Amino acid sequence: TLARALARRLGAAVVNSDVVRKGLAGASDRRNNVAYGKGIYNPSMTGRAYRRMTEEVERHLAVGEGVIVDATFQKAAQRSAVFEAAARNGAPLAIVYCHTRDGVVRERLFRRAEGGRDISDGTWRIYLKQREVFEPFAESAPYHALNTGAPVGELCGEVEQFLRAAFSTREKPTLSYPVQQPAAHLLSASR
């Protein structure tokens, strides 16, 4: 939700891990009772999905488009591939780590599953496992921990303010309407 709203506001593309993974698997529907690390979430498919996401990031940056990468990025290696793509293209990169209270996460996951309109297969059990195996950020990039308990409009404003400050140290402005320089925003979502 936040990635799509930010993309509209900033004129950036979105590369979403759920969309990429489902595309690779030839699936478009939400699946119930998916087990962590199994089926289309096995390590091999996860590797393929993150490689494809990095290719999409490169494609957007190569033509001067800003891009928001919306994924859990549980492993440092998954993040480093996007960092390298940004560096190859001379694009600034910032991390926005989305989090909120467990009760809010649980409620959102339940509503999303009930609604059946979201492509994500995320469940409470998967969220708990992801949280357990998450490798903390150690990358040297502008970083913002975003509590997503507020309305989306407020969150967009907070992220935009963070990005303006994070990118203000560059010689050329990188965040304006429309985005003048390619920028990669690593939006890591705690489901």
Coordinates of C-alpha atoms in Angstrom, one line a residue:
T1 CA 0.0 0.0 0.0
L2 CA 2.7 2.4 1.0
A3 CA 5.0 1.6 -2.0
R4 CA 2.1 2.2 -4.5
A5 CA 1.2 5.5 -2.8
L6 CA 4.8 6.7 -2.7
A7 CA 5.3 5.7 -6.3
R8 CA 2.4 7.9 -7.4
R9 CA 3.6 10.7 -5.3
L10 CA 7.2 10.6 -6.4
G11 CA 6.7 9.5 -10.0
A12 CA 8.7 6.3 -9.4
A13 CA 8.2 2.7 -10.5
V14 CA 7.5 -0.1 -8.1
V15 CA 9.2 -3.5 -8.2
N16 CA 7.1 -5.7 -5.8
S17 CA 8.5 -9.1 -4.7
D18 CA 5.0 -10.7 -4.7
V19 CA 4.3 -9.7 -8.2
V20 CA 7.7 -10.8 -9.5
R21 CA 7.6 -14.1 -7.7
K22 CA 4.1 -14.9 -8.9
G23 CA 5.1 -13.9 -12.4
L24 CA 8.0 -16.3 -12.4
A25 CA 5.7 -19.1 -11.0
G26 CA 3.0 -18.4 -13.6
A27 CA 0.5 -17.7 -10.8
S28 CA -1.6 -14.7 -10.2
D29 CA -3.9 -15.6 -7.3
R30 CA -3.5 -15.6 -3.6
R31 CA -2.7 -19.0 -2.0
N32 CA -3.9 -20.1 1.4
N33 CA -1.9 -22.2 3.8
V34 CA 1.4 -21.6 2.2
A35 CA 4.3 -22.8 4.3
Y36 CA 7.4 -20.7 4.9
G37 CA 10.2 -21.7 2.6
K38 CA 8.1 -24.2 0.6
G39 CA 6.5 -24.3 -2.9
I40 CA 7.1 -21.0 -4.7
Y41 CA 8.8 -19.7 -1.6
N42 CA 11.6 -22.3 -1.6
P43 CA 15.1 -20.9 -1.5
S44 CA 15.7 -21.5 -5.2
M45 CA 12.6 -19.6 -6.2
T46 CA 13.4 -16.9 -3.7
G47 CA 16.8 -16.5 -5.3
R48 CA 15.3 -16.3 -8.8
A49 CA 12.7 -13.7 -7.6
Y50 CA 15.4 -11.4 -6.0
R51 CA 17.6 -11.7 -9.1
R52 CA 14.7 -10.8 -11.4
M53 CA 13.8 -7.9 -9.1
T54 CA 17.4 -6.6 -9.3
E55 CA 17.2 -6.9 -13.1
E56 CA 14.0 -4.8 -13.1
V57 CA 15.7 -2.2 -10.8
E58 CA 18.6 -2.0 -13.3
R59 CA 16.2 -1.5 -16.2
H60 CA 14.4 1.4 -14.5
L61 CA 17.6 3.1 -13.3
A62 CA 19.3 2.7 -16.7
V63 CA 16.6 4.9 -18.3
G64 CA 16.6 7.4 -15.6
E65 CA 13.5 6.3 -13.7
G66 CA 13.3 6.2 -9.9
V67 CA 12.3 2.9 -8.4
I68 CA 10.8 1.6 -5.1
V69 CA 11.7 -2.0 -4.3
D70 CA 8.9 -3.4 -2.1
A71 CA 10.0 -6.7 -0.4
T72 CA 10.9 -8.1 3.0
F73 CA 14.7 -8.3 2.1
Q74 CA 15.3 -10.8 5.0
K75 CA 18.9 -11.5 3.9
A76 CA 21.8 -9.1 3.5
A77 CA 22.7 -10.8 0.2
Q78 CA 19.2 -9.9 -1.2
R79 CA 19.8 -6.3 -0.3
S80 CA 23.4 -6.1 -1.5
A81 CA 22.3 -7.0 -5.1
V82 CA 20.1 -4.0 -5.2
F83 CA 22.8 -1.8 -3.6
E84 CA 25.2 -2.9 -6.3
A85 CA 22.6 -2.2 -9.1
A86 CA 22.1 1.3 -7.7
A87 CA 25.9 1.9 -7.5
R88 CA 26.4 0.7 -11.1
N89 CA 23.9 3.2 -12.2
G90 CA 25.1 6.1 -10.0
A91 CA 21.7 6.2 -8.2
P92 CA 21.3 7.1 -4.6
L93 CA 19.7 4.5 -2.4
A94 CA 17.8 4.7 0.9
I95 CA 16.3 2.1 3.1
V96 CA 12.8 2.6 4.6
Y97 CA 12.1 -0.2 7.1
C98 CA 8.4 -0.5 7.7
H99 CA 7.2 -1.9 11.0
T100 CA 4.4 -1.6 13.5
R101 CA 3.0 -3.4 16.5
D102 CA 2.3 -7.1 16.1
G103 CA -1.4 -6.7 16.8
V104 CA -1.7 -4.3 13.9
V105 CA 0.3 -6.6 11.6
R106 CA -1.9 -9.5 12.6
E107 CA -5.1 -7.6 11.9
R108 CA -3.8 -6.3 8.5
L109 CA -2.8 -9.8 7.5
F110 CA -6.2 -11.2 8.5
R111 CA -8.1 -8.4 6.6
R112 CA -5.9 -8.9 3.5
A113 CA -6.5 -12.6 3.4
E114 CA -10.3 -12.1 3.9
G115 CA -10.4 -9.5 1.1
G116 CA -8.7 -11.9 -1.3
R117 CA -7.7 -9.0 -3.6
D118 CA -4.0 -8.9 -2.6
I119 CA -1.5 -11.1 -4.4
S120 CA 0.6 -11.7 -1.3
D121 CA 0.3 -15.1 0.5
G122 CA 1.6 -13.6 3.8
T123 CA 0.1 -15.0 7.0
W124 CA 0.7 -14.5 10.6
R125 CA 2.8 -17.7 10.8
I126 CA 5.0 -16.6 7.9
Y127 CA 5.4 -13.1 9.4
L128 CA 6.7 -14.7 12.7
K129 CA 9.2 -16.9 10.8
Q130 CA 10.4 -13.9 8.7
R131 CA 10.9 -11.9 11.8
E132 CA 12.8 -14.7 13.4
V133 CA 15.3 -15.1 10.5
F134 CA 15.6 -11.5 9.5
E135 CA 19.2 -10.3 9.2
P136 CA 19.5 -6.8 10.7
F137 CA 20.5 -3.9 8.5
A138 CA 24.3 -3.3 8.5
E139 CA 24.4 -1.5 5.1
S140 CA 25.8 2.0 5.0
A141 CA 22.9 3.8 3.4
P142 CA 20.4 6.4 4.7
Y143 CA 18.0 4.4 6.8
H144 CA 14.6 5.3 8.2
A145 CA 12.5 3.1 10.5
L146 CA 8.9 3.9 9.7
N147 CA 6.1 3.0 12.1
T148 CA 3.3 2.3 9.7
G149 CA 0.5 2.8 12.2
A150 CA -0.4 6.2 10.8
P151 CA -2.6 6.9 7.7
V152 CA -0.9 6.3 4.3
G153 CA -0.9 10.0 3.4
E154 CA 1.0 10.9 6.6
L155 CA 3.5 8.1 6.0
C156 CA 4.1 9.2 2.4
G157 CA 4.9 12.7 3.7
E158 CA 7.3 11.3 6.4
V159 CA 9.1 9.1 3.8
E160 CA 9.4 12.0 1.3
Q161 CA 10.9 14.3 4.0
F162 CA 13.4 11.5 4.9
L163 CA 14.3 11.0 1.2
R164 CA 14.8 14.7 0.6
A165 CA 17.1 15.0 3.7
A166 CA 18.9 11.7 2.8
F167 CA 19.6 12.8 -0.8
S168 CA 20.3 16.5 -0.1
T169 CA 24.0 15.8 0.4
R170 CA 24.4 14.9 -3.3
E171 CA 25.5 17.6 -5.7
K172 CA 22.4 17.4 -7.8
P173 CA 18.9 17.2 -6.3
T174 CA 17.5 13.7 -6.7
L175 CA 14.0 14.0 -5.5
S176 CA 11.6 16.4 -7.2
Y177 CA 8.4 16.4 -9.2
P178 CA 9.0 14.5 -11.4
V179 CA 12.1 12.7 -10.2
Q180 CA 15.0 14.1 -12.2
Q181 CA 17.7 11.6 -11.3
P182 CA 17.1 7.9 -10.9
A183 CA 16.8 6.8 -7.3
A184 CA 16.4 3.5 -5.7
H185 CA 14.3 3.3 -2.5
L186 CA 14.6 0.0 -0.8
L187 CA 11.3 -0.3 1.0
S188 CA 11.6 -3.3 3.3
A189 CA 8.2 -4.2 4.7
S190 CA 7.6 -6.1 7.9
R191 CA 4.4 -7.7 6.9

